[in-house]
Coordinates of C-alpha atoms and ligand atoms in Angstrom, one line a residue:
Chain A
X220 CA 171.0 144.3 79.0
X221 CA 167.5 143.4 80.0
X222 CA 165.4 146.3 81.1
X223 CA 162.8 145.3 83.7
X224 CA 159.5 144.7 81.9
X225 CA 156.6 146.8 82.9
X226 CA 154.0 145.1 85.1
X227 CA 151.2 145.5 82.5
X228 CA 151.3 146.7 78.9
X229 CA 148.1 146.9 76.9
X230 CA 148.4 147.9 73.3
X231 CA 145.3 148.8 71.4
X232 CA 143.3 146.3 73.4
X233 CA 139.7 145.9 72.2
X234 CA 136.9 143.7 73.4
X235 CA 133.3 143.8 72.3
X236 CA 130.2 142.1 73.7
X237 CA 128.2 141.8 70.6
X238 CA 127.6 145.4 69.5
X239 CA 128.9 146.9 72.7
X240 CA 132.5 147.9 72.4
X241 CA 133.3 147.6 76.1
X242 CA 137.1 148.2 75.5
X243 CA 137.9 150.1 72.4
X244 CA 141.6 150.6 71.7
X245 CA 143.0 150.7 75.2
X246 CA 146.7 151.7 75.6
X247 CA 148.0 151.3 79.1
X248 CA 151.3 150.8 80.9
X249 CA 151.6 150.0 84.6
X250 CA 155.1 150.3 85.9
X251 CA 156.6 147.9 88.3
X252 CA 156.1 148.8 91.9
X253 CA 153.5 151.5 91.5
X254 CA 149.9 151.7 92.6
X255 CA 148.0 152.4 89.4
X256 CA 144.4 153.5 89.4
X257 CA 142.1 152.9 86.4
X258 CA 139.3 155.3 86.9
X259 CA 136.0 155.8 85.1
X260 CA 132.3 155.8 85.5
X261 CA 130.2 152.6 85.5
X262 CA 130.3 151.1 82.0
X263 CA 133.7 152.7 81.0
X264 CA 135.1 149.2 80.4
X265 CA 137.3 148.9 83.5
X266 CA 136.1 145.4 84.5
X267 CA 136.3 144.2 80.9
X268 CA 139.9 145.4 80.6
X269 CA 140.8 143.8 83.9
X270 CA 139.2 140.5 82.8
X271 CA 141.4 140.6 79.6
X272 CA 144.5 141.2 81.7
X273 CA 143.7 138.4 84.1
X274 CA 143.2 135.9 81.2
X275 CA 139.5 135.5 82.1
X276 CA 138.6 136.9 78.7
X277 CA 140.5 136.2 75.5
X278 CA 142.4 139.1 73.8
X279 CA 140.6 139.2 70.4
X280 CA 142.4 142.3 69.3
X281 CA 145.5 144.2 70.4
X282 CA 148.1 142.9 72.9
X283 CA 148.3 142.4 76.7
X284 CA 151.5 141.6 78.4
X285 CA 152.0 141.0 82.2
X286 CA 155.7 141.3 83.1
X287 CA 156.5 140.5 79.5
X288 CA 154.3 137.4 79.3
X289 CA 151.6 137.4 76.7
X290 CA 148.2 137.2 78.4
X291 CA 146.7 135.4 75.3
X292 CA 149.5 132.9 74.8
X293 CA 151.0 132.3 78.3
X294 CA 148.0 132.1 80.4
X295 CA 149.3 129.9 83.1
X296 CA 152.5 131.9 83.4
X297 CA 150.5 135.1 83.7
X298 CA 148.2 133.7 86.3
X299 CA 151.1 132.7 88.5
X300 CA 152.1 136.3 88.8
X301 CA 148.7 137.6 89.7
X302 CA 146.6 138.1 92.7
X303 CA 143.0 139.0 91.7
X304 CA 140.2 140.4 93.7
X305 CA 137.0 140.7 91.6
X306 CA 134.3 143.3 91.8
X307 CA 131.8 141.1 93.7
X308 CA 132.4 140.1 97.3
X309 CA 133.4 136.6 96.6
X310 CA 134.7 134.7 99.6
X311 CA 133.0 131.3 100.2
X312 CA 130.5 131.9 103.0
X313 CA 130.5 128.2 104.0
X314 CA 134.2 128.1 104.7
X315 CA 136.1 129.8 107.5
X316 CA 138.4 132.7 106.7
X317 CA 141.4 130.4 107.1
X318 CA 139.9 127.7 104.8
X319 CA 139.2 130.3 102.2
X320 CA 142.8 131.4 102.2
X321 CA 144.1 127.9 102.4
X322 CA 142.3 127.0 99.2
X323 CA 144.2 129.6 97.3
X324 CA 147.5 128.4 98.9
X325 CA 146.7 125.0 97.6
X326 CA 145.8 126.0 94.0
X327 CA 149.0 128.1 93.8
X328 CA 151.0 125.0 94.8
X329 CA 152.2 126.2 98.2
X330 CA 153.9 123.1 99.6
X331 CA 152.1 121.5 102.6
X332 CA 154.9 122.1 105.0
X333 CA 154.6 125.9 104.7
X334 CA 150.9 126.1 104.0
X335 CA 149.7 126.8 107.5
X336 CA 152.4 129.4 108.2
X337 CA 151.8 131.2 105.0
X338 CA 148.0 131.2 105.4
X339 CA 148.5 132.6 108.9
X340 CA 150.8 135.3 107.7
X341 CA 148.3 136.3 105.0
X342 CA 145.5 136.5 107.5
X343 CA 147.7 138.5 109.9
X344 CA 148.6 141.0 107.1
X345 CA 144.9 142.0 106.8
X346 CA 144.2 141.8 110.6
X347 CA 141.9 138.8 110.4
X348 CA 143.8 136.6 112.7
X349 CA 141.2 136.9 115.4
X350 CA 138.3 136.0 113.0
X351 CA 140.2 133.4 111.0
X352 CA 138.3 130.4 112.3
X353 CA 134.8 131.9 111.9
X354 CA 132.7 131.2 108.8
X355 CA 133.2 133.9 106.2
X356 CA 129.4 134.1 106.0
X357 CA 129.5 135.9 109.4
X358 CA 132.0 138.6 108.1
X359 CA 131.1 142.2 107.4
X360 CA 131.7 143.6 103.9
X361 CA 135.0 145.2 104.8
X362 CA 136.2 141.9 106.4
X363 CA 135.3 139.9 103.3
X364 CA 137.3 142.4 101.2
X365 CA 140.3 142.0 103.5
X366 CA 139.8 138.2 103.4
X367 CA 139.9 138.4 99.6
X368 CA 143.1 140.5 99.9
X369 CA 144.6 137.7 102.0
X370 CA 143.5 135.1 99.4
X371 CA 145.3 137.1 96.8
X372 CA 148.4 137.7 98.9
X373 CA 149.0 134.1 100.0
X374 CA 150.7 133.2 96.6
X375 CA 153.0 136.3 96.8
X376 CA 151.8 137.8 93.6
X377 CA 154.0 140.3 91.8
X378 CA 150.9 142.1 90.5
X379 CA 147.8 142.6 92.7
X380 CA 144.7 143.4 90.7
X381 CA 141.7 144.8 92.5
X382 CA 138.4 145.6 90.7
X383 CA 136.5 148.2 92.7
X384 CA 137.8 147.0 96.0
X385 CA 135.8 149.5 98.0
X386 CA 132.5 149.5 96.1
X387 CA 129.5 149.2 98.5
X388 CA 131.6 149.6 101.6
X389 CA 131.0 152.2 104.3
X390 CA 133.6 155.0 104.7
X391 CA 135.4 153.4 107.6
X392 CA 135.7 150.0 105.8
X393 CA 136.8 151.8 102.7
X394 CA 139.7 153.5 104.6
X395 CA 140.6 150.3 106.3
X396 CA 140.7 148.4 103.0
X397 CA 143.0 151.0 101.4
X398 CA 145.2 151.2 104.4
X399 CA 145.8 147.4 104.2
X400 CA 146.5 147.6 100.5
X401 CA 149.0 150.4 101.1
X402 CA 150.7 148.6 104.0
X403 CA 151.0 145.4 102.1
X404 CA 152.4 147.1 99.1
X405 CA 154.9 148.9 101.2
X406 CA 155.9 145.6 102.9
X407 CA 156.1 143.5 99.8
X408 CA 157.0 146.0 97.0
X409 CA 154.3 144.4 94.7
X410 CA 152.7 146.3 91.9
X411 CA 149.0 147.2 92.4
X412 CA 146.5 147.8 89.6
X413 CA 143.2 149.0 91.0
X414 CA 140.0 150.2 89.4
X415 CA 137.6 152.6 91.1
X416 CA 135.0 155.1 90.3
X417 CA 135.7 157.0 93.5
X418 CA 137.9 159.8 92.4
X419 CA 138.8 160.9 95.9
X420 CA 140.3 157.5 96.7
X421 CA 142.4 157.5 93.6
X422 CA 143.7 160.9 94.3
X423 CA 144.7 159.9 97.8
X424 CA 146.1 156.4 97.3
X425 CA 147.3 156.0 93.7
X426 CA 150.7 156.9 92.4
X427 CA 149.4 157.3 88.8
X428 CA 145.9 157.1 87.3
X429 CA 144.4 156.6 83.9
X430 CA 141.0 158.1 83.3
X431 CA 139.0 155.7 81.2
X432 CA 135.9 156.6 79.3
X433 CA 134.1 154.7 76.5
X434 CA 136.7 151.9 76.5
X435 CA 139.8 154.1 76.2
X436 CA 142.2 155.9 78.5
X437 CA 141.6 159.6 78.0
X438 CA 144.2 161.0 80.4
X439 CA 147.2 159.6 82.2
X440 CA 149.5 160.8 84.9
X441 CA 149.9 161.3 88.6
X442 CA 146.8 162.9 90.2
X443 CA 148.8 166.0 90.9
X444 CA 150.0 166.3 87.4
X445 CA 146.5 165.9 86.0
X446 CA 145.0 168.5 88.4
X447 CA 147.8 171.0 87.8
X448 CA 147.6 170.5 84.1
X449 CA 143.9 171.4 84.1
X450 CA 144.5 174.3 86.4
X451 CA 147.1 175.7 83.9
X452 CA 144.8 175.1 80.9
X453 CA 142.1 177.0 82.6
X454 CA 144.7 179.8 83.4
X455 CA 143.8 179.7 87.1
X456 CA 145.9 181.8 89.4
X457 CA 148.4 180.2 91.6
X458 CA 146.3 181.0 94.6
X459 CA 143.2 179.3 93.3
X460 CA 142.5 175.8 94.8
X461 CA 143.6 173.1 92.4
X462 CA 140.9 171.4 90.4
X463 CA 139.9 168.0 91.7
X464 CA 140.3 164.7 89.7
X465 CA 136.6 164.9 89.0
X466 CA 137.1 168.3 87.3
X467 CA 139.8 166.7 85.2
X468 CA 137.6 163.8 84.3
X469 CA 134.7 166.1 83.3
X470 CA 137.2 168.1 81.2
X471 CA 138.6 165.0 79.3
X472 CA 135.2 163.2 79.0
X473 CA 133.6 166.4 77.7
X474 CA 129.9 166.2 76.8
X475 CA 130.2 162.5 76.3
X476 CA 129.6 162.0 80.0
X477 CA 126.0 163.2 79.8
X478 CA 124.6 160.4 77.6
X479 CA 126.6 157.9 79.7
X480 CA 125.0 156.3 82.7
X481 CA 128.0 157.8 84.5
X482 CA 127.8 157.3 88.2
X483 CA 129.8 160.0 89.9
X484 CA 127.2 161.3 92.2
X485 CA 128.9 164.6 92.4
X486 CA 129.4 165.0 88.7
X487 CA 125.7 164.3 88.1
X488 CA 124.4 166.7 90.7
X489 CA 126.6 169.5 89.5
X490 CA 125.7 168.8 85.9
X491 CA 122.1 168.6 86.7
X492 CA 122.0 172.1 88.0
X493 CA 124.3 173.4 85.2
X494 CA 122.6 171.9 82.2
X495 CA 119.0 171.2 82.9
X496 CA 118.1 172.8 79.7
X497 CA 118.3 169.7 77.5
Chain B
X284 CA 171.8 145.1 84.1
X285 CA 168.8 145.4 86.3
X286 CA 170.0 146.6 89.6
X287 CA 167.3 149.2 90.1
X288 CA 164.7 147.1 91.9
X289 CA 167.2 145.5 94.2
X290 CA 167.3 148.3 96.7
X291 CA 163.5 148.7 97.3
X292 CA 163.0 145.0 97.4
X293 CA 165.5 144.3 100.1
X294 CA 164.2 147.3 102.0
X295 CA 160.7 145.9 101.8
X296 CA 162.0 142.5 102.7
X297 CA 163.3 143.9 106.0
X298 CA 159.9 145.5 106.6
X299 CA 158.2 142.3 105.8
X300 CA 160.2 140.3 108.3
X301 CA 159.5 142.9 111.0
X302 CA 155.8 142.5 110.2
X303 CA 156.0 138.7 110.2
X304 CA 154.9 138.3 106.6
X305 CA 158.2 137.3 105.1
X306 CA 156.7 134.2 103.5
X307 CA 154.5 136.4 101.4
X308 CA 157.5 137.7 99.5
X309 CA 158.3 134.3 98.0
X310 CA 156.2 132.9 95.2
X311 CA 155.7 129.1 95.6
X312 CA 157.4 126.8 93.2
X313 CA 155.1 125.7 90.4
X314 CA 154.3 122.0 90.7
X315 CA 155.5 119.8 87.9
X316 CA 152.9 119.1 85.2
X317 CA 151.8 115.6 86.2
X318 CA 151.4 116.5 89.9
X319 CA 149.2 119.5 89.2
X320 CA 146.0 117.5 88.5
X321 CA 146.1 115.4 91.7
X322 CA 146.9 118.5 93.7
X323 CA 143.9 120.4 92.3
X324 CA 141.6 117.4 92.9
X325 CA 142.8 117.3 96.5
X326 CA 142.1 121.0 96.9
X327 CA 138.6 120.7 95.6
X328 CA 137.9 117.6 97.7
X329 CA 139.3 119.3 100.8
X330 CA 136.9 122.2 100.4
X331 CA 134.0 119.8 100.0
X332 CA 134.9 118.0 103.2
X333 CA 135.4 121.2 105.1
X334 CA 131.9 122.4 104.1
X335 CA 130.4 119.1 105.2
X336 CA 132.2 119.4 108.5
X337 CA 130.7 122.8 109.1
X338 CA 127.2 121.9 108.1
X339 CA 125.9 118.3 108.1
X340 CA 122.2 119.2 107.6
X341 CA 122.4 118.4 103.9
X342 CA 123.7 114.9 104.7
X343 CA 120.7 114.3 107.0
X344 CA 118.0 115.9 104.8
X345 CA 119.3 114.0 101.8
X346 CA 119.0 110.7 103.8
X347 CA 115.3 111.1 104.1
X348 CA 114.4 110.3 100.5
X349 CA 116.4 107.1 100.2
X350 CA 115.2 105.9 103.6
X351 CA 111.6 106.4 102.4
X352 CA 112.3 104.6 99.1
X353 CA 113.7 101.6 100.9
X354 CA 111.1 101.6 103.7
X355 CA 108.0 102.0 101.7
X356 CA 108.7 101.0 98.1
X357 CA 111.3 98.3 99.2
X358 CA 109.2 96.7 101.8
X359 CA 106.0 96.8 99.9
X360 CA 107.4 95.3 96.7
X361 CA 109.3 92.7 98.8
X362 CA 105.9 91.4 99.9
X363 CA 104.2 91.8 96.5
X364 CA 107.0 89.8 94.8
X365 CA 105.9 91.5 91.6
X366 CA 109.4 92.2 90.3
X367 CA 111.6 89.3 89.3
X368 CA 114.9 89.9 91.1
X369 CA 116.6 86.5 90.6
X370 CA 115.9 85.2 94.1
X371 CA 117.0 88.2 96.3
X372 CA 114.4 90.0 98.4
X373 CA 113.3 93.1 96.5
X374 CA 114.5 95.5 99.2
X375 CA 118.0 94.1 98.8
X376 CA 117.7 94.4 95.0
X377 CA 116.5 98.0 95.4
X378 CA 119.2 99.2 97.9
X379 CA 122.1 99.5 95.3
X380 CA 119.7 101.4 93.0
X381 CA 118.8 103.8 95.7
X382 CA 122.5 104.3 96.6
X383 CA 123.1 105.2 92.9
X384 CA 120.1 107.4 92.8
X385 CA 121.1 109.5 95.9
X386 CA 124.6 109.8 94.6
X387 CA 123.2 111.0 91.2
X388 CA 121.0 113.6 92.9
X389 CA 124.0 115.1 94.7
X390 CA 126.1 115.2 91.5
X391 CA 123.4 116.7 89.4
X392 CA 123.4 119.7 91.8
X393 CA 127.0 120.6 90.8
X394 CA 125.8 122.4 87.6
X395 CA 123.6 124.7 89.7
X396 CA 126.5 125.1 92.1
X397 CA 128.9 126.2 89.5
X398 CA 126.5 128.8 88.1
X399 CA 126.1 130.1 91.7
X400 CA 129.9 130.3 91.9
X401 CA 130.0 132.2 88.7
X402 CA 127.4 134.7 89.9
X403 CA 129.2 135.1 93.2
X404 CA 132.7 135.7 91.6
X405 CA 134.2 132.6 93.2
X406 CA 134.6 130.9 89.8
X407 CA 136.4 133.8 88.3
X408 CA 138.8 133.9 91.1
X409 CA 139.6 130.2 90.7
X410 CA 140.1 130.7 87.0
X411 CA 142.8 133.3 87.6
X412 CA 144.9 130.7 89.4
X413 CA 147.3 128.3 87.7
X414 CA 144.5 125.7 87.3
X415 CA 143.7 124.6 83.8
X416 CA 139.9 124.5 83.2
X417 CA 140.0 120.7 82.8
X418 CA 141.7 120.4 86.2
X419 CA 139.1 122.6 87.8
X420 CA 136.3 120.5 86.4
X421 CA 138.0 117.2 87.3
X422 CA 138.5 118.6 90.8
X423 CA 134.8 119.4 91.1
X424 CA 133.9 116.0 89.6
X425 CA 135.9 114.3 92.2
X426 CA 134.5 116.5 95.0
X427 CA 131.1 115.4 93.9
X428 CA 132.3 111.9 94.1
X429 CA 133.6 112.3 97.7
X430 CA 130.4 113.8 98.8
X431 CA 128.4 111.0 97.1
X432 CA 130.5 108.4 98.8
X433 CA 129.7 109.9 102.2
X434 CA 126.0 109.9 101.2
X435 CA 126.4 106.3 100.0
X436 CA 127.7 105.3 103.4
X437 CA 124.6 106.8 105.0
X438 CA 122.3 104.9 102.7
X439 CA 124.2 101.7 103.2
X440 CA 123.8 102.1 107.0
X441 CA 120.1 102.7 106.6
X442 CA 119.8 99.7 104.3
X443 CA 121.7 97.5 106.8
X444 CA 119.3 98.7 109.6
X445 CA 116.4 97.7 107.4
X446 CA 117.8 94.2 107.3
X447 CA 119.4 94.3 103.8
X448 CA 122.1 91.7 103.6
X449 CA 125.0 93.7 102.1
X450 CA 128.6 92.7 101.9
X451 CA 131.1 94.0 104.5
X452 CA 134.1 92.8 102.5
X453 CA 136.5 95.8 102.5
X454 CA 137.7 95.2 99.0
X455 CA 134.2 95.1 97.6
X456 CA 133.4 98.2 99.6
X457 CA 136.4 99.9 98.0
X458 CA 135.0 98.9 94.6
X459 CA 131.7 100.4 95.6
X460 CA 133.4 103.7 96.5
X461 CA 135.2 103.7 93.2
X462 CA 132.0 103.1 91.2
X463 CA 130.1 105.8 93.1
X464 CA 133.0 108.3 92.5
X465 CA 133.0 107.5 88.8
X466 CA 129.2 107.7 88.4
X467 CA 129.0 111.0 90.4
X468 CA 131.9 112.4 88.4
X469 CA 129.9 111.7 85.2
X470 CA 126.6 113.2 86.5
X471 CA 128.4 116.2 87.9
X472 CA 130.0 116.8 84.6
X473 CA 126.7 116.2 82.8
X474 CA 125.1 119.0 84.8
X475 CA 128.1 121.3 84.5
X476 CA 128.0 120.8 80.7
X477 CA 124.3 121.7 80.6
X478 CA 125.2 124.7 82.9
X479 CA 127.8 125.8 80.2
X480 CA 125.1 125.6 77.6
X481 CA 122.1 127.2 79.3
X482 CA 124.2 129.6 81.4
X483 CA 121.4 130.6 83.8
X484 CA 120.4 129.1 87.1
X485 CA 116.6 129.1 86.4
X486 CA 116.9 127.3 83.1
X487 CA 119.3 124.8 84.6
X488 CA 116.9 124.0 87.5
X489 CA 114.3 123.2 84.8
X490 CA 116.7 121.0 83.0
X491 CA 117.8 119.3 86.2
X492 CA 114.2 118.3 87.1
X493 CA 113.6 117.3 83.5
X494 CA 116.5 114.8 83.3
X495 CA 116.9 113.3 86.8
X496 CA 113.7 111.4 87.0
X497 CA 114.0 110.0 83.4
X498 CA 117.6 109.0 84.2
X499 CA 116.4 107.2 87.3
X500 CA 113.3 105.5 85.9
X501 CA 115.1 104.8 82.6
X502 CA 117.6 102.6 84.4
X503 CA 117.7 99.3 86.1
X504 CA 117.6 100.9 89.6
X505 CA 114.0 99.7 90.3
X506 CA 113.5 96.8 87.9
X507 CA 115.7 94.5 85.8
X508 CA 116.3 95.2 82.2
X509 CA 114.4 92.1 80.9
X510 CA 111.0 93.3 82.3
X511 CA 111.3 96.6 80.5
X512 CA 109.6 97.3 77.1
X513 CA 112.0 97.4 74.2
X514 CA 112.4 101.2 74.0
X515 CA 113.1 101.5 77.7
X516 CA 115.7 98.8 77.5
X517 CA 117.4 100.9 74.8
X518 CA 117.3 103.9 77.0
X519 CA 118.6 102.0 79.9
X520 CA 121.5 100.5 77.9
X521 CA 122.9 104.0 77.1
X522 CA 122.2 105.3 80.6
X523 CA 125.4 105.2 82.7
X524 CA 123.3 105.0 85.8
X525 CA 122.4 101.4 84.8
X526 CA 126.0 100.4 84.7
X527 CA 126.6 102.0 88.1
X528 CA 123.6 100.1 89.5
X529 CA 124.7 96.9 87.9
X530 CA 128.2 97.2 89.5
X531 CA 126.8 98.2 92.9
X532 CA 124.5 95.1 92.9
X533 CA 127.3 92.9 92.0
X534 CA 129.7 94.3 94.6
X535 CA 127.2 94.7 97.4
X536 CA 124.9 91.7 96.9
X537 CA 127.1 89.3 95.0
X538 CA 124.6 88.9 92.2
X539 CA 125.9 88.3 88.7
X540 CA 127.3 91.5 87.2
X541 CA 129.5 92.8 84.4
X542 CA 132.0 94.5 86.5
X543 CA 134.7 95.1 83.8
X544 CA 132.1 96.5 81.4
X545 CA 130.6 98.6 84.1
X546 CA 133.9 100.1 85.1
X547 CA 134.9 100.7 81.5
X548 CA 131.6 102.4 80.6
X549 CA 131.8 104.7 83.7
X550 CA 135.4 105.6 83.1
X551 CA 134.7 106.5 79.5
X552 CA 131.5 108.4 80.5
X553 CA 133.4 110.4 83.2
X554 CA 136.2 111.2 80.8
X555 CA 133.8 112.4 78.1
X556 CA 131.9 114.4 80.7
X557 CA 135.0 116.1 81.9
X558 CA 136.0 117.0 78.4
X559 CA 132.6 118.4 77.5
X560 CA 132.3 120.4 80.7
X561 CA 135.8 121.8 80.5
X562 CA 135.2 122.9 76.9
X563 CA 132.1 124.8 77.9
X564 CA 133.5 126.3 81.1
X565 CA 134.8 129.3 79.2
X566 CA 131.3 130.3 78.3
X567 CA 130.4 130.5 81.9
X568 CA 133.4 132.8 82.6
X569 CA 132.4 135.4 80.1
Ligands
ADP610 N1 129.1 140.0 80.1 C1 128.7 141.1 79.4 N2 127.8 140.9 78.4 C2 127.4 142.0 77.7 N3 127.8 143.2 77.9 C3 128.7 143.5 78.9 C4 129.1 142.4 79.7 N4 130.0 142.9 80.6 C5 130.1 144.2 80.4 N5 129.3 144.6 79.4 C6 129.1 145.9 78.8 O1 130.4 146.4 78.5 C7 130.5 147.8 78.9 C8 131.7 147.9 79.9 O2 131.3 147.3 81.1 P1 132.4 147.1 82.3 O3 133.7 146.6 81.7 O4 131.8 146.2 83.3 O5 132.6 148.6 82.8 P2 133.0 149.1 84.2 O6 133.7 148.0 85.0 O7 133.9 150.3 83.9 O8 131.8 149.6 84.9 C9 129.1 148.2 79.5 O9 128.4 148.8 78.5 C10 128.5 146.9 79.9 O10 127.1 146.9 79.8
MG611 MG1 133.3 147.3 86.8

C-alpha cells in the first residue's frame, strides 16, 4: 500500500528576511537514494531553503516534508533523519577529530558500548583515521570538510544535506570531498541533497539538479536532460558539442542574471564581453 | 508494498561490511524522553573537559586575578580590620567571595562563546541534532558549572596556601560544588540570554563588561550586607551572586548562613535563566 515517501518535498516554500524574499515559492522533490544538486548563484536562496528543510528556520509559508515528516511540526523526528554539513567550515578547532565526531555520536544517542567503534568507522570512511587524534585546528580545509562529513555520518542519516561542501577548497580537495561523498553514498544508499554554485561539479556528481534563481527552481532534471533539452531548443546539430549546465542556467535565468550579484566567474566573464553596452 | 528499496539496500549493506562501515547503516535508537536531558548535559560537559585537557592555559591565567585579590586585598584588609566580618580574618571572609567571582567570570563568557559558535556554524550543526533548545542551553549551563568547579578548586588551593582555614569536610565540599554549578549555570544563562537579545559579539562584550563589575561590587563578596548603604543592600538582595557567596561562606568557613534559602534562590534563578536563554536561542539561529 504505502509508497516510499520522497526524501524531501517542498511545496510553495517561501521565506523572507524582512523585505528580501530569499525563498519565493520553491517546489522541490528529492527522491530517495539520489544525489540531488541545488544549483544557483550566490543569493539564489539555496542556504535559506536548506535551513528551512533542516528545521533551523521555521516554515512560514508552504510545506516542507522530509521522508513524510513535517519539518515544521515534527522537528525532532526530522532531525533524527538528517546529517547536516553547513556552508561554513565548522568543526571545533579545540577538539581532536575523534572528539568532534564523538560529540555527534553522543547527541544522536549512540549507546556508549558502540560509540567508539562507530566513531572510528565514520573517521575511516573519510580517511581521517591517521589524523583522528590531532586537534581539528591543525587540519587543512579539505580535511575539516571530511571531518564534518564524518560528524554527519556517525548517526547513519537517511538524508545527508551538504551546503556548498567544496566552497573555498582547492581543486584537489574538492575532488577528494566529492569522491568521499560518492563512496559513502554508494556504501550506505543514503540520499544526498547538496547545494553548489560550481556547475561543473553538479554535472559530474549529481543524479538530478534543480537550477535555482531568485528563490525558485527554474529548471529541473538530470544534467544530461537539461543540456540536451537546451541543445534541441537551439536546434543544434547532433555533431555540435552539447551546451554546458552553465549555458542552461543562463538560458533559464535570462537577463535576470545581470542585475544579480551572480557569482559564476565564467558566466560573468562571457557576459562582460558580450554585453558591455549597458 | 514497498519492495523496491530492498535490493539496493542489501547490496549496499554488503559493500558497507566490506569497507568496515557497517555500523553507519543503522541509526541509533532514540533515547527515551527523560533520559535525553542528562545525556545532552553529559555530552556538553564532556566537550568542556576535553577542551580543558588539551589546553590548560586558561585555567592558569584565570588563577592570577583571584590570587591577586586574596594576596593584596585580602592581606591588606586583614591588617586594617576595617570591615566587620564577625570574627574571622578578612582574607578568610574574602576567599568564598573570590571563588564566586572567578566562577561568575567564567560563566559570563558563555554568551560570547555561543555567539562565536553561531558565527562559526557549530551552533547550527548542534541545532540540527535531536537536541531541544532547552537541552542545549542546559547542557551549556552545566558545562559552565563544571569548568567553574575546576576553577574553584584552583582558588581553594591558592586560598589554602595563603593560610585560609577552609573546611575539608567532603560533604561540605560537595555542597560547594553544587552551589558553584548552580551559580555558574545562572550567570552562563544570563549572558546567553543577553547574547540572544544583542546578537553580536561586540555589543555583548560591552554588556559583559558593564554588568560583571556591578554584579561583583553589588554583592556581599567583599563586605557584609549590613555595612552597605540602603540602595546597595537592595541591589545585593536581588543579586544571585550574594546568595552564592553566602552559601559558600557557610559551607567553607562554617559561618552562619541561610543554606536552604541560598539553594532555593540559585535553583530558581538557574531555572529562569535556562528558560529565558532557551526562548531566545532561536533568534541566534536565524
Ligand atoms: N540572515 C539573513 N538576514 C538577512 N538576509 C539574509 C539572511 N540570510 C540570507 N539573506 C538574504 O537572502 C538571500 C538568499 O540568501 P542565501 O539563501 O544565503 O543564498 P545562497 O545560499 O543561494 O547564496 C540573499 O539576498 C541574502 O542576502
Ligand atoms: Mg549559501
